[in-house]
Every structure is written in structure tokens, then in C-alpha cells.
PDB file of C-alpha atoms in Angstrom:
ATOM      1  CA  MET I 414       0.967  24.018 -10.693  1.00  0.00           C
ATOM      2  CA  THR I 415      -0.081  21.859  -7.979  1.00  0.00           C
ATOM      3  CA  THR I 416      -3.245  20.573  -5.565  1.00  0.00           C
ATOM      4  CA  GLY I 417      -2.731  23.016  -2.193  1.00  0.00           C
ATOM      5  CA  GLY I 418      -1.077  25.975  -1.471  1.00  0.00           C
ATOM      6  CA  GLU I 419       0.751  24.242   1.153  1.00  0.00           C
ATOM      7  CA  ASP I 420       2.140  21.921  -1.360  1.00  0.00           C
ATOM      8  CA  ASP I 421       5.963  21.781  -2.092  1.00  0.00           C
ATOM      9  CA  VAL I 422       7.496  22.261  -5.783  1.00  0.00           C
ATOM     10  CA  GLN I 423      11.638  22.156  -6.578  1.00  0.00           C
ATOM     11  CA  LEU I 424      13.186  23.452  -9.655  1.00  0.00           C
ATOM     12  CA  VAL I 425      16.208  22.741 -11.031  1.00  0.00           C
ATOM     13  CA  ALA I 426      17.181  26.464 -11.674  1.00  0.00           C
ATOM     14  CA  PHE I 427      19.948  27.336 -14.063  1.00  0.00           C
ATOM     15  CA  ARG I 428      21.290  30.250 -16.273  1.00  0.00           C
ATOM     16  CA  LEU I 429      21.055  31.693 -19.751  1.00  0.00           C
ATOM     17  CA  ALA I 430      22.330  34.991 -20.762  1.00  0.00           C
ATOM     18  CA  GLY I 431      22.463  35.357 -16.735  1.00  0.00           C
ATOM     19  CA  GLN I 432      19.129  35.499 -16.279  1.00  0.00           C
ATOM     20  CA  GLU I 433      17.473  32.982 -14.455  1.00  0.00           C
ATOM     21  CA  PHE I 434      15.090  29.675 -15.446  1.00  0.00           C
ATOM     22  CA  ALA I 435      13.638  26.769 -13.991  1.00  0.00           C
ATOM     23  CA  PHE I 436      12.141  23.830 -15.377  1.00  0.00           C
ATOM     24  CA  ASN I 437      10.214  21.610 -12.628  1.00  0.00           C
ATOM     25  CA  ILE I 438      12.185  18.499 -11.224  1.00  0.00           C
ATOM     26  CA  PHE I 439       9.826  15.806 -12.335  1.00  0.00           C
ATOM     27  CA  GLN I 440      10.840  17.129 -15.918  1.00  0.00           C
ATOM     28  CA  VAL I 441      14.170  16.851 -15.549  1.00  0.00           C
ATOM     29  CA  GLU I 442      16.109  13.202 -16.245  1.00  0.00           C
ATOM     30  CA  ARG I 443      19.684  13.344 -16.115  1.00  0.00           C
ATOM     31  CA  ILE I 444      22.353  16.984 -16.063  1.00  0.00           C
ATOM     32  CA  LEU I 445      24.748  16.644 -18.350  1.00  0.00           C
ATOM     33  CA  ARG I 446      28.366  17.965 -20.005  1.00  0.00           C
ATOM     34  CA  HIS I 447      27.792  19.332 -23.006  1.00  0.00           C
ATOM     35  CA  GLU I 448      28.739  17.225 -25.893  1.00  0.00           C
ATOM     36  CA  ALA I 449      28.364  18.473 -30.506  1.00  0.00           C
ATOM     37  CA  ALA I 450      24.930  17.445 -31.812  1.00  0.00           C
ATOM     38  CA  ALA I 451      24.855  15.470 -34.700  1.00  0.00           C
ATOM     39  CA  PRO I 452      23.293  17.673 -36.758  1.00  0.00           C
ATOM     40  CA  LEU I 453      20.026  16.701 -38.996  1.00  0.00           C
ATOM     41  CA  PRO I 454      19.268  18.038 -42.802  1.00  0.00           C
ATOM     42  CA  LYS I 455      17.210  21.774 -42.771  1.00  0.00           C
ATOM     43  CA  ALA I 456      16.773  21.898 -39.291  1.00  0.00           C
ATOM     44  CA  PRO I 457      15.864  25.135 -37.854  1.00  0.00           C
ATOM     45  CA  GLU I 458      18.912  27.143 -36.149  1.00  0.00           C
ATOM     46  CA  PHE I 459      18.053  26.434 -32.079  1.00  0.00           C
ATOM     47  CA  LEU I 460      17.923  22.597 -32.831  1.00  0.00           C
ATOM     48  CA  GLU I 461      21.467  21.289 -32.830  1.00  0.00           C
ATOM     49  CA  GLY I 462      21.146  18.499 -33.810  1.00  0.00           C
ATOM     50  CA  VAL I 463      20.634  14.727 -32.341  1.00  0.00           C
ATOM     51  CA  LEU I 464      22.234  13.725 -29.380  1.00  0.00           C
ATOM     52  CA  GLN I 465      22.703   9.786 -28.118  1.00  0.00           C
ATOM     53  CA  TYR I 466      21.412   8.709 -25.217  1.00  0.00           C
ATOM     54  CA  GLN I 467      21.235   5.584 -24.084  1.00  0.00           C
ATOM     55  CA  GLY I 468      20.544   4.010 -26.725  1.00  0.00           C
ATOM     56  CA  ALA I 469      18.359   6.134 -28.578  1.00  0.00           C
ATOM     57  CA  ALA I 470      18.705   9.782 -31.186  1.00  0.00           C
ATOM     58  CA  VAL I 471      17.793  12.712 -28.632  1.00  0.00           C
ATOM     59  CA  PRO I 472      15.901  16.098 -30.100  1.00  0.00           C
ATOM     60  CA  LEU I 473      19.335  18.664 -29.073  1.00  0.00           C
ATOM     61  CA  ILE I 474      18.032  21.692 -28.542  1.00  0.00           C
ATOM     62  CA  ASP I 475      19.563  25.065 -28.163  1.00  0.00           C
ATOM     63  CA  LEU I 476      17.278  27.149 -24.863  1.00  0.00           C
ATOM     64  CA  ARG I 477      19.872  30.323 -25.684  1.00  0.00           C
ATOM     65  CA  LYS I 478      19.041  30.567 -29.557  1.00  0.00           C
ATOM     66  CA  ARG I 479      15.433  29.268 -28.970  1.00  0.00           C
ATOM     67  CA  LEU I 480      15.135  32.503 -26.938  1.00  0.00           C
ATOM     68  CA  SER I 481      17.189  34.626 -29.269  1.00  0.00           C
ATOM     69  CA  VAL I 482      20.154  35.177 -26.483  1.00  0.00           C
ATOM     70  CA  ALA I 483      23.737  34.810 -27.991  1.00  0.00           C
ATOM     71  CA  ALA I 484      25.842  32.360 -25.913  1.00  0.00           C
ATOM     72  CA  PRO I 485      28.977  31.020 -25.970  1.00  0.00           C
ATOM     73  CA  LEU I 486      29.891  27.331 -25.267  1.00  0.00           C
ATOM     74  CA  ARG I 487      31.660  27.469 -21.756  1.00  0.00           C
ATOM     75  CA  GLU I 488      32.763  25.003 -18.969  1.00  0.00           C
ATOM     76  CA  GLU I 489      29.699  25.762 -17.263  1.00  0.00           C
ATOM     77  CA  THR I 490      27.330  24.966 -20.724  1.00  0.00           C
ATOM     78  CA  ARG I 491      24.836  21.793 -19.286  1.00  0.00           C
ATOM     79  CA  THR I 492      22.725  20.124 -21.347  1.00  0.00           C
ATOM     80  CA  VAL I 493      19.728  19.275 -19.976  1.00  0.00           C
ATOM     81  CA  ILE I 494      18.272  15.411 -20.689  1.00  0.00           C
ATOM     82  CA  LEU I 495      13.678  15.942 -20.496  1.00  0.00           C
ATOM     83  CA  GLU I 496      11.200  14.247 -20.312  1.00  0.00           C
ATOM     84  CA  SER I 497       8.283  16.171 -22.060  1.00  0.00           C
ATOM     85  CA  GLU I 498       4.746  14.724 -23.307  1.00  0.00           C
ATOM     86  CA  GLY I 499       6.720  10.785 -23.152  1.00  0.00           C
ATOM     87  CA  ALA I 500       9.544  11.582 -25.274  1.00  0.00           C
ATOM     88  CA  LYS I 501      12.841  12.913 -23.863  1.00  0.00           C
ATOM     89  CA  ILE I 502      14.511  15.912 -25.261  1.00  0.00           C
ATOM     90  CA  GLY I 503      17.811  17.844 -24.646  1.00  0.00           C
ATOM     91  CA  VAL I 504      17.800  21.153 -23.924  1.00  0.00           C
ATOM     92  CA  VAL I 505      21.507  23.296 -24.258  1.00  0.00           C
ATOM     93  CA  VAL I 506      22.113  25.844 -21.007  1.00  0.00           C
ATOM     94  CA  ASP I 507      25.245  28.021 -19.876  1.00  0.00           C
ATOM     95  CA  ALA I 508      24.949  26.567 -16.328  1.00  0.00           C
ATOM     96  CA  VAL I 509      22.809  24.348 -13.670  1.00  0.00           C
ATOM     97  CA  THR I 510      22.599  26.717 -10.505  1.00  0.00           C
ATOM     98  CA  GLU I 511      20.780  24.330  -7.983  1.00  0.00           C
ATOM     99  CA  VAL I 512      17.857  22.811  -7.020  1.00  0.00           C
ATOM    100  CA  LEU I 513      15.412  24.488  -4.990  1.00  0.00           C
ATOM    101  CA  GLN I 514      12.118  24.529  -3.609  1.00  0.00           C
ATOM    102  CA  VAL I 515       9.027  26.420  -2.966  1.00  0.00           C
ATOM    103  CA  ALA I 516       5.850  26.646  -1.848  1.00  0.00           C
ATOM    104  CA  ALA I 517       3.420  26.618  -4.362  1.00  0.00           C
ATOM    105  CA  SER I 518       2.108  29.469  -3.798  1.00  0.00           C
ATOM    106  CA  GLN I 519       4.845  31.473  -4.263  1.00  0.00           C
ATOM    107  CA  ILE I 520       4.816  30.694  -8.470  1.00  0.00           C
ATOM    108  CA  THR I 521       2.807  32.622  -9.691  1.00  0.00           C
ATOM    109  CA  GLN I 522       1.491  34.042 -13.218  1.00  0.00           C
ATOM    110  CA  PRO I 523       3.253  35.837 -15.803  1.00  0.00           C
ATOM    111  CA  SER I 524       1.609  39.795 -16.419  1.00  0.00           C
ATOM    112  CA  LYS I 525       0.044  39.539 -19.314  1.00  0.00           C
ATOM    113  CA  VAL I 526       2.199  41.685 -21.032  1.00  0.00           C
ATOM    114  CA  VAL I 527       5.279  38.866 -19.862  1.00  0.00           C
ATOM    115  CA  LYS I 528       2.488  36.492 -21.372  1.00  0.00           C
ATOM    116  CA  GLY I 529       2.378  38.295 -24.171  1.00  0.00           C
ATOM    117  CA  LEU I 530       6.177  38.026 -25.521  1.00  0.00           C
ATOM    118  CA  ALA I 531       6.612  34.612 -25.074  1.00  0.00           C
ATOM    119  CA  ALA I 532       3.324  32.750 -23.240  1.00  0.00           C
ATOM    120  CA  GLU I 533       4.256  29.737 -24.588  1.00  0.00           C
ATOM    121  CA  TYR I 534       7.702  29.685 -22.946  1.00  0.00           C
ATOM    122  CA  ILE I 535       6.336  30.855 -20.122  1.00  0.00           C
ATOM    123  CA  SER I 536       4.651  28.404 -16.937  1.00  0.00           C
ATOM    124  CA  GLY I 537       5.372  31.230 -14.290  1.00  0.00           C
ATOM    125  CA  LEU I 538       7.777  33.399 -12.148  1.00  0.00           C
ATOM    126  CA  VAL I 539       9.344  33.109  -8.223  1.00  0.00           C
ATOM    127  CA  VAL I 540      10.825  36.336  -6.880  1.00  0.00           C
ATOM    128  CA  LYS I 541      13.007  34.442  -4.168  1.00  0.00           C
ATOM    129  CA  ASP I 542      16.007  36.623  -1.788  1.00  0.00           C
ATOM    130  CA  GLY I 543      15.748  38.708  -4.659  1.00  0.00           C
ATOM    131  CA  ARG I 544      15.604  37.084  -7.349  1.00  0.00           C
ATOM    132  CA  THR I 545      13.099  36.317 -10.099  1.00  0.00           C
ATOM    133  CA  ILE I 546      13.119  32.471 -12.115  1.00  0.00           C
ATOM    134  CA  ILE I 547      11.832  32.330 -14.742  1.00  0.00           C
ATOM    135  CA  VAL I 548       9.874  28.572 -14.790  1.00  0.00           C
ATOM    136  CA  LEU I 549       9.234  27.326 -18.640  1.00  0.00           C
ATOM    137  CA  ASN I 550       7.214  25.312 -19.501  1.00  0.00           C
ATOM    138  CA  THR I 551       8.803  22.345 -21.198  1.00  0.00           C
ATOM    139  CA  GLY I 552       6.117  20.998 -23.153  1.00  0.00           C
ATOM    140  CA  GLN I 553       5.726  24.229 -24.888  1.00  0.00           C
ATOM    141  CA  LEU I 554       9.759  23.916 -26.168  1.00  0.00           C
ATOM    142  CA  LEU I 555       8.804  23.546 -29.490  1.00  0.00           C
ATOM    143  CA  ASN I 556       5.275  23.931 -31.676  1.00  0.00           C
ATOM    144  CA  ALA I 557       3.605  21.248 -32.334  1.00  0.00           C
ATOM    145  CA  LYS I 558       4.733  22.165 -36.451  1.00  0.00           C
ATOM    146  CA  GLU I 559       8.759  21.582 -35.461  1.00  0.00           C
ATOM    147  CA  LYS I 560       7.337  18.715 -32.848  1.00  0.00           C
ATOM    148  CA  MET I 561       6.068  16.590 -36.180  1.00  0.00           C
ATOM    149  CA  ALA I 562       8.240  17.723 -38.671  1.00  0.00           C
ATOM    150  CA  LEU I 563      11.733  16.479 -36.076  1.00  0.00           C
ATOM    151  CA  GLU I 564       9.499  13.040 -35.837  1.00  0.00           C
ATOM    152  CA  ALA I 565       9.769  12.650 -39.594  1.00  0.00           C
ATOM    153  CA  VAL I 566      13.485  13.275 -38.962  1.00  0.00           C
ATOM    154  CA  LEU I 567      14.450  11.012 -35.896  1.00  0.00           C
ATOM    155  CA  PRO I 568      13.287   7.607 -37.387  1.00  0.00           C
ATOM    156  CA  LYS I 569      17.245   8.066 -40.595  1.00  0.00           C
ATOM    157  CA  ALA I 570      18.618   9.551 -37.659  1.00  0.00           C
ATOM    158  CA  LYS I 571      18.992   6.537 -35.420  1.00  0.00           C
ATOM    159  CA  ALA I 572      19.579   4.742 -39.002  1.00  0.00           C
ATOM    160  CA  SER I 573      22.517   6.630 -39.463  1.00  0.00           C
TER     161      SER I 573
END
């Protein structure tokens, strides 16, 4: 993920259905209390709709539904605004827990078995203090077809 073996990486850790995940801090723009999104017609189940953020319509993905884990909305539920490939997306998580600083060498590639199950979402694994944290690849939360479908709908969502 980084060039030198001594480089540190900061990760924003969060929980989803009891499992720990993280995003690279450079991809996280803001963490907000969860708000209901304006629904989009014919959207996939994991796409909650669009959220008004800084005067623009930002797609809101329920990461719990995207990863096929059920989780009710609670007081700790948060929306993480991510910057990915020049666009902003919102992601619903159960709770943001901490910012971790880890050596780049501590982030390992997932095994072939894990890669087969969810390769497109996982950029690495961190084992720290007896915990396993799955580092997600923000650029892969939506596939190319889903991104194109969103781009077609978003201009209409901004006008309403």
C-alpha cells in the first residue's frame, strides 16, 4: 500500500455486524451521524439513495447490505463520507471506533481463499493486539455498471 517498509498508514476503524473493518484515512472526508437518504427509483437494495452533503447529492451505500450482513440502525450508526476516484460516496456503518496507526508492513494481502470470497472489496488485513481488521478498497464498493447507473440518475436527483 505504501512505498517503504517503515512507512506508517493511518486507518479509520469501524464495526459492521461485530467484525472490524477499516478505510485508509486519506479516503475519509468526514464522519456524520446517520440520516435517512432520499430514495432513488430502481436502485439496488444496498443503495439507500442520495444524501445532501455540501450542496451536492452524494450516493449513500449501506455497507451492511452490500456485504450481506443484517444490522439495525442504532445510536452509534454513522455515515462515513469517502472520496473515491474523484467522487464522494457515503457509507453506512454500525459504529466508527478509532483511528489506528500501523506500519505498512503490518497490512498483509488476504489469502487466496479470502480473495475468492470478496476479493473486490478487500485491500488488506491487519492483525493487531489479537484483532483482525479488514481494510476495504473504497474504489471497489461499486462496480463499473453500478457507477454508470448512478451517474445517469444523480443529475436528476440534484434537480429535485
